[in-house]
Coordinates of C-alpha atoms in Angstrom, one line a residue:
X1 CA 105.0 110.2 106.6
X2 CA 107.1 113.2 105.7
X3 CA 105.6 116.5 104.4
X4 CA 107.2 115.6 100.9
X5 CA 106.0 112.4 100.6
X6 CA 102.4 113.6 101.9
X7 CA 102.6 116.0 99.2
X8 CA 103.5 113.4 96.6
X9 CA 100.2 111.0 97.9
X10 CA 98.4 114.2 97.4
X11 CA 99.3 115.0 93.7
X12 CA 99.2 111.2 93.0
X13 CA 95.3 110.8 94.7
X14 CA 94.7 113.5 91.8
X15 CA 96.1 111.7 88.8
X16 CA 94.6 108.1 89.9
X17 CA 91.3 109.3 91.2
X18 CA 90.1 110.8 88.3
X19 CA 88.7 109.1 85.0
X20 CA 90.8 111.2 82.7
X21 CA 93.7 110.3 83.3
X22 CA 96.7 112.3 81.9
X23 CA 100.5 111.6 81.1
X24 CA 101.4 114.8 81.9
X25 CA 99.8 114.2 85.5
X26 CA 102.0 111.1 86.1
X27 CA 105.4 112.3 84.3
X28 CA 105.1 115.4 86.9
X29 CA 105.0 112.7 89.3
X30 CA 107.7 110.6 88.2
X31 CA 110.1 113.7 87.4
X32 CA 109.1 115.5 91.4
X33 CA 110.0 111.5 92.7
X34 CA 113.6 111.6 91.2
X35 CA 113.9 115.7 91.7
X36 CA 114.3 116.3 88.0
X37 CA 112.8 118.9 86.4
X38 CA 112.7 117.8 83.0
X39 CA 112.9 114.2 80.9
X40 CA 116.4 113.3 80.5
X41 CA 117.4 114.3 76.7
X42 CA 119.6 110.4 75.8
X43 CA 121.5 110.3 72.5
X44 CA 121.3 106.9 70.4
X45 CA 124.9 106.6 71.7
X46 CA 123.1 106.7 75.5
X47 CA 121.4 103.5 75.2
X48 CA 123.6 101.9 72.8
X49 CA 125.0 98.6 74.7
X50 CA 123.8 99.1 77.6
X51 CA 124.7 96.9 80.7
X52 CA 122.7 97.3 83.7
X53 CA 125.5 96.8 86.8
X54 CA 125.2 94.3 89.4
X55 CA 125.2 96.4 92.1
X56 CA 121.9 98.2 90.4
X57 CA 120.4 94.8 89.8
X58 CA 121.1 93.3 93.1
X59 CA 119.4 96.3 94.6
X60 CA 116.2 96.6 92.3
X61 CA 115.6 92.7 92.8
X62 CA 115.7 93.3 96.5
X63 CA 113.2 95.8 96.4
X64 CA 111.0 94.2 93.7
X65 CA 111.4 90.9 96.2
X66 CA 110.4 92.9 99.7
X67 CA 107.4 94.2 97.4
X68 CA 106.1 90.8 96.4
X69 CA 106.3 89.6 100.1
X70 CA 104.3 92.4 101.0
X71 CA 101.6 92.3 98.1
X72 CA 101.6 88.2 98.0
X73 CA 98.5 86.5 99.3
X74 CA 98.1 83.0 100.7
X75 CA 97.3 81.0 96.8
X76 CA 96.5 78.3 95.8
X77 CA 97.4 76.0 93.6
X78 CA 96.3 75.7 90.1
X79 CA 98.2 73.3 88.3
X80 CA 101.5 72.8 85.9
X81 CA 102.4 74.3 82.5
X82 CA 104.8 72.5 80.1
X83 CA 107.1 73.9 77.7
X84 CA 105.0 73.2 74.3
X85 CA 106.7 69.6 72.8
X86 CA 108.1 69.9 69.7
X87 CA 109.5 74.0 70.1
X88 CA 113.1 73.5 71.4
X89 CA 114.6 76.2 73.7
X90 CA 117.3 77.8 71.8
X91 CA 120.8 78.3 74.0
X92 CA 123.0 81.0 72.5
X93 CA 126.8 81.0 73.4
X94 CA 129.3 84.2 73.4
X95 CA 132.5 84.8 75.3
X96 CA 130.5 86.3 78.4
X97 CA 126.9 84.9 78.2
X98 CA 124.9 82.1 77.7
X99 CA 121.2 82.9 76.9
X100 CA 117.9 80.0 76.7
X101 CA 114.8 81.1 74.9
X102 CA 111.5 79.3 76.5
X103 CA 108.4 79.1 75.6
X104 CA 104.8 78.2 77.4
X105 CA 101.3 77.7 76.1
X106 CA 99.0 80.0 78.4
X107 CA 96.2 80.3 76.4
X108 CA 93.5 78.9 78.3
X109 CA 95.2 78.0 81.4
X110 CA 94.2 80.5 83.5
X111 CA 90.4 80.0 85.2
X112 CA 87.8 82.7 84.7
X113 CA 87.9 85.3 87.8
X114 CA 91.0 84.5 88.9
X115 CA 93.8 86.4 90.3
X116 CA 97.5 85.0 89.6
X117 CA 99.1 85.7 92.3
X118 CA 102.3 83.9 92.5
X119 CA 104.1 82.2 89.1
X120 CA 107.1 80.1 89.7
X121 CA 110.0 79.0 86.7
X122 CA 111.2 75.7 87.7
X123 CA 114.5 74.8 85.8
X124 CA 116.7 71.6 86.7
X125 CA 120.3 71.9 86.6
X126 CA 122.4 69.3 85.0
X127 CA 125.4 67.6 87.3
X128 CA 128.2 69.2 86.5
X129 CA 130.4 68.2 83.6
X130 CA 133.8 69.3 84.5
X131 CA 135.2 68.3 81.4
X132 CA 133.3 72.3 80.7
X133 CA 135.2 74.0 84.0
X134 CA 137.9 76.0 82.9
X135 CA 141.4 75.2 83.5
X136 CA 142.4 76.0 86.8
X137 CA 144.1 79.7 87.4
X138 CA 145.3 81.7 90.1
X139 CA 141.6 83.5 90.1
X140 CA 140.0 84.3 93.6
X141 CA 137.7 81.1 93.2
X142 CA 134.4 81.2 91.8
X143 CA 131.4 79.2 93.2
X144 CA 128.6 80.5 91.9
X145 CA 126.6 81.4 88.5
X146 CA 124.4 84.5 88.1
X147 CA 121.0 83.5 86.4
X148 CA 118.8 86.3 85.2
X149 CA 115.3 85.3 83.9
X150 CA 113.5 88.1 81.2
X151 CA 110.2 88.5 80.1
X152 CA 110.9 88.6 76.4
X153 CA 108.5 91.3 74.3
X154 CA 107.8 90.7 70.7
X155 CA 107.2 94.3 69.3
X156 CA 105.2 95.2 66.2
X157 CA 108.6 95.8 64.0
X158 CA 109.8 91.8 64.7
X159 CA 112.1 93.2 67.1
X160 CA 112.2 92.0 71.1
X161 CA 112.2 93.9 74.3
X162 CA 113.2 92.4 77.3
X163 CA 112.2 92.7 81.2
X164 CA 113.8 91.8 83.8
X165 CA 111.6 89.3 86.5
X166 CA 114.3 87.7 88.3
X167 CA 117.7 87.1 89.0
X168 CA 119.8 85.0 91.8
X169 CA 123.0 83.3 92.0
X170 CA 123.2 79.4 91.5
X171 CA 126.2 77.1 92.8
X172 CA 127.9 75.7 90.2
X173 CA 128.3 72.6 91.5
X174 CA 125.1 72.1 92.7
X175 CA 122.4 70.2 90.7
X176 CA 118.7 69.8 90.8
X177 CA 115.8 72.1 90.6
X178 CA 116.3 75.6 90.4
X179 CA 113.0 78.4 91.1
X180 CA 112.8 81.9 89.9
X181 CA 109.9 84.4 90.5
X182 CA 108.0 85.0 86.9
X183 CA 104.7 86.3 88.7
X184 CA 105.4 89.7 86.9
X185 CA 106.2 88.1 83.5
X186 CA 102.6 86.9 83.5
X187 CA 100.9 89.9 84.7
X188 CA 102.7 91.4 81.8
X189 CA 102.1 88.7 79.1
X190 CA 98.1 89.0 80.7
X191 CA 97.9 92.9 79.8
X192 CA 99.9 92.3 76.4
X193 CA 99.0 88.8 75.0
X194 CA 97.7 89.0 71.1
X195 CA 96.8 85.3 71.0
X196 CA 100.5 84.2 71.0
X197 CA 102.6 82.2 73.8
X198 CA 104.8 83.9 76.7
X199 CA 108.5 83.6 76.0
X200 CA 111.1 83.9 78.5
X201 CA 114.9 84.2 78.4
X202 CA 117.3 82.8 80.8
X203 CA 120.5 84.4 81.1
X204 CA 123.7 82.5 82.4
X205 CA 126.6 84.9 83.9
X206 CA 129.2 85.1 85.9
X207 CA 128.9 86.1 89.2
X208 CA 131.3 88.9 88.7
X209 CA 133.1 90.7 86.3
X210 CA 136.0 89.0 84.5
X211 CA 136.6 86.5 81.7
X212 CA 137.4 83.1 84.7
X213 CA 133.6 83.8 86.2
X214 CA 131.9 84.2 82.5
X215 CA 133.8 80.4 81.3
X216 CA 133.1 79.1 84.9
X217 CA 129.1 80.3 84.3
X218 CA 129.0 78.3 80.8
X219 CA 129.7 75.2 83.0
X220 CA 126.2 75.8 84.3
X221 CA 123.6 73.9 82.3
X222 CA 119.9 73.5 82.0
X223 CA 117.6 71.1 80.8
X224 CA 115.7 72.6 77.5
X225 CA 112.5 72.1 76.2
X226 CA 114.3 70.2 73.3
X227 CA 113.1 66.5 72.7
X228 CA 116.3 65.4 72.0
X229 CA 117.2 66.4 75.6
X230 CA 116.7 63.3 77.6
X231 CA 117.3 64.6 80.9
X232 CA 114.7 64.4 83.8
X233 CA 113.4 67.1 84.6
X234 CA 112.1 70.0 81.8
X235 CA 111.1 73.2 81.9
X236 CA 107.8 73.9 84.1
X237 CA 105.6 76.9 84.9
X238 CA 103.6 76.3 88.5
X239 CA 101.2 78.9 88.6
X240 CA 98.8 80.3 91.8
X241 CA 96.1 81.5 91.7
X242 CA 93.6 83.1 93.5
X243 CA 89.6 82.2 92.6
X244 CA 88.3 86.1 93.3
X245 CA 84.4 84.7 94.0
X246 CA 85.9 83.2 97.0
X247 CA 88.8 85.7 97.9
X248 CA 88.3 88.8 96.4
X249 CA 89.0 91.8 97.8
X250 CA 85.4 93.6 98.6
X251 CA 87.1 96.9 98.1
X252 CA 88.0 95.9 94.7
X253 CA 85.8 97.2 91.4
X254 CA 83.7 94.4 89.8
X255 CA 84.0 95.2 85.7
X256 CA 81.8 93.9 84.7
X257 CA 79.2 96.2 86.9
X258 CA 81.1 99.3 86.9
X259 CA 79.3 102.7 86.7
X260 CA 79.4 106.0 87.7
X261 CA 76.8 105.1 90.5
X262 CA 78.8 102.3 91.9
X263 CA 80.5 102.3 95.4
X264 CA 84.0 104.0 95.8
X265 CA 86.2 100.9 94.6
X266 CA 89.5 100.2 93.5
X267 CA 89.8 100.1 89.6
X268 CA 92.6 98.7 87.3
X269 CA 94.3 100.7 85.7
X270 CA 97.9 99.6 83.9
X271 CA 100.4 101.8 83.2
X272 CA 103.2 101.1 80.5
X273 CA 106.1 102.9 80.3
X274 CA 107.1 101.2 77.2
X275 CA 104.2 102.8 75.5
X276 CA 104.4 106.4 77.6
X277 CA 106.6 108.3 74.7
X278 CA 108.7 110.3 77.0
X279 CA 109.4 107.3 79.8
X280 CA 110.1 104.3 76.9
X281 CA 113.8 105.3 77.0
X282 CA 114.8 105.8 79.7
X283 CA 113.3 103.9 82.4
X284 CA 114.0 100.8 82.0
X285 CA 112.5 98.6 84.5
X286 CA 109.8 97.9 84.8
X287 CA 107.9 97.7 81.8
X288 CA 104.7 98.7 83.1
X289 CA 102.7 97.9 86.4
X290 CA 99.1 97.8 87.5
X291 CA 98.9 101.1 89.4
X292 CA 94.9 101.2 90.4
X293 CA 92.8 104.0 90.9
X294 CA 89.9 105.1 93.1
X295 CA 86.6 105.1 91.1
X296 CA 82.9 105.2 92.3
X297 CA 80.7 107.5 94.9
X298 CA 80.2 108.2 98.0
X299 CA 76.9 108.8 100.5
X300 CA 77.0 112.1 101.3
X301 CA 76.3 113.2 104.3
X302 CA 72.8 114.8 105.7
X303 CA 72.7 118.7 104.8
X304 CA 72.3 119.5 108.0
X305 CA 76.0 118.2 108.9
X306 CA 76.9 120.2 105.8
X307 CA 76.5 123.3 106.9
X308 CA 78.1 122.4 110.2
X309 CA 81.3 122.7 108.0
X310 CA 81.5 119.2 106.6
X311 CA 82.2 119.1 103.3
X312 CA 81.3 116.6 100.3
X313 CA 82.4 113.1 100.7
X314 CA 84.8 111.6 97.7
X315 CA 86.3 108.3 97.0
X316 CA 90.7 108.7 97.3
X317 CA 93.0 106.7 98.1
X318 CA 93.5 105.4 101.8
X319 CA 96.6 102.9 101.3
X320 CA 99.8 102.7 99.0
X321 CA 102.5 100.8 98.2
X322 CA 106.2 101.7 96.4
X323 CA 107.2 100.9 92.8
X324 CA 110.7 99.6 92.5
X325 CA 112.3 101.2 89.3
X326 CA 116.1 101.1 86.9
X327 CA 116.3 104.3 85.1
X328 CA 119.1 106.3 83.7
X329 CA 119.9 109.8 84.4
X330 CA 122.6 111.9 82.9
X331 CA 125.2 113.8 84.9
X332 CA 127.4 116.1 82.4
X333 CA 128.7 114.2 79.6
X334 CA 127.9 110.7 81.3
X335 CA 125.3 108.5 81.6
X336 CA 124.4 106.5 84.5
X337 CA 122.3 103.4 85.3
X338 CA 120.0 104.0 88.7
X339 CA 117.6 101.9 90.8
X340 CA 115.2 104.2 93.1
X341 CA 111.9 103.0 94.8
X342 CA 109.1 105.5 94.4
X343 CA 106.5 105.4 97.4
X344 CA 102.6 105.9 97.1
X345 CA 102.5 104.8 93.3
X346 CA 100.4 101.7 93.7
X347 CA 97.0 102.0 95.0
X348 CA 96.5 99.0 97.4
X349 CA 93.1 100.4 98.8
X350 CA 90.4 103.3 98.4
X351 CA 88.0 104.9 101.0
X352 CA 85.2 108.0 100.8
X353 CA 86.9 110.7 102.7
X354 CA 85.2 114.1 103.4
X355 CA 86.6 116.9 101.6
X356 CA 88.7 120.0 104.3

């Protein structure tokens, strides 16, 4: 580890350790990460249309992906969600996008003390219709669709947000089932639910820019949760999970039983940037993520070591991992769309360390 990220772990063990914890703390960790020295100032006109370029999404989605390797333990399975009968996913068409609104029941379907640890989108692609190709031009050929899946967030003015969970290319040509990564979709619909379903968007592109690959995507077609679709094969959420009584981390907090005389542990503790007033803006993936902190106390050590020079013993952070983010910065008179991966912003385990 570098001095400057040493230096970084160090300012970040202060802001996750302790109980009060402060936005200013973790913006002057966000802003040292990116070597800014102040929040971006955006204009409406800023974040007006905004298109997040493949190039930025290809490399977010590879770091986000190397992360869930990493972080992913061995689950199990739980069992099968339907798309609720009787809702019908809603397809939108436009000249350069085809968008499909889903919908699960999750109330309830998640067991006590459980950890999700994996959640899996299955979709199944229609055969291709080539009556929908496009007619033949003298185009480098295209083979494949880009297919984006979004966490959709209902905010408190009616309006939606959405989040971006997973994307990958699909061959146009090919059908049968199709799998995308939604495990951070349900972490956030789990820190955000208000009693109502988790709603998802899938997004049908082109796998480049141009008006051939955007009609060659719209040949690409998905079962939906409509009854009137009488396709095999509808929408279905496979979710993992983890039963913690059996698999739980020991270094991990019990809630339940927390106090200020329990063991050094690690805590939740979410983060949202869509609720942090000077981040909602301008960072715009992801919408939150479960950051952690060190909480409890440690045995000190017999006085007699103490005044040998040891100090007193605290509970910090002995393990961290990176935090994949899309943000946009401002360079003159432009304004640009970034992906960056910030290290030591997730706490993956805490120890008692002695103080000098």
């Amino acid at each position: 580890m570098d001095l400057r990220c040493a230096g970084m772990l160090c300012v970040l063990c202060l802001v996750l350790t302790v109980q009060a914890f402060t936005q200013e703390g973790f913006k002057e960790v966000v802003l040292k990460q990116l070597g800014l020295s102040e929040v971006p100032t955006l204009h409406k006109r800023d974040l007006v249309d905004l298109v997040i370029p493949e190039h930025v999404k290809n490399k977010y989605m590879s770091m986000l992906k190397r992360q869930r390797v990493k972080r992913r333990a061995l689950p199990s399975l739980a069992g099968i969600l339907r798309g609720i009968p009787g809702h019908t996913g809603e397809v939108l068409h436009s000249d350069t996008i085809t968008r499909q609104k889903l919908m699960f029941d999750m109330e309830g379907r998640i067991p006590k003390n459980s950890e999700v640890t994996m959640a899996e989108l299955k979709l199944f692609k229609k055969p291709l219709d080539r009556a929908n190709l496009p007619a033949r031009q003298s185009h480098r050929p295209v083979s494949n669709a880009r297919v984006s899946v979004y966490w959709v967030q209902r905010q408190h003015d009616g309006t939606n947000r959405t989040s971006l969970v997973d994307s990958r290319l699909v061959p146009i040509r090919e059908s049968g089932w199709k799998s995308f990564d939604v495990t951070q979709a349900v972490h956030y619909w789990l820190r955000s639910k208000r009693g109502e379903p988790m709603f998802l968007e899938v997004w049908i592109e082109g796998e480049r820019m141009g008006s051939y690959a955007s009609e060659m995507a719209k040949a690409v077609r998905f079962t939906s949760q409509d009854p009137r679709d009488k396709a095999l094969g509808k929408p279905e959420l496979v979710l993992y999970t983890l039963n913690l009584d059996d698999y739980g981390s020991p270094g991990d907090c019990r809630e339940e039983a927390l106090t200020e005389k329990s063991t050094c542990c690690r805590q939740k503790h979410y983060i949202s940037f869509r609720e942090l007033s000077w981040a909602q803006h301008w960072i715009l993936e992801p919408a939150g993520f479960q950051a952690y902190r060190c909480s409890g106390s440690c045995p000190q050590p017999p006085r007699a070591l103490r005044r040998l020079g040891s100090g007193q013993r605290s509970c910090a952070v002995a393990g961290s991992s990176s935090l994949p983010i899309i943000y946009l910065v401002k360079r003159g008179n432009s304004t640009e769309i970034e992906a960056a991966e910030f290290p030591n912003m997730i706490v993956e385990s805490c120890s008692c360390v002695t103080d000098g």
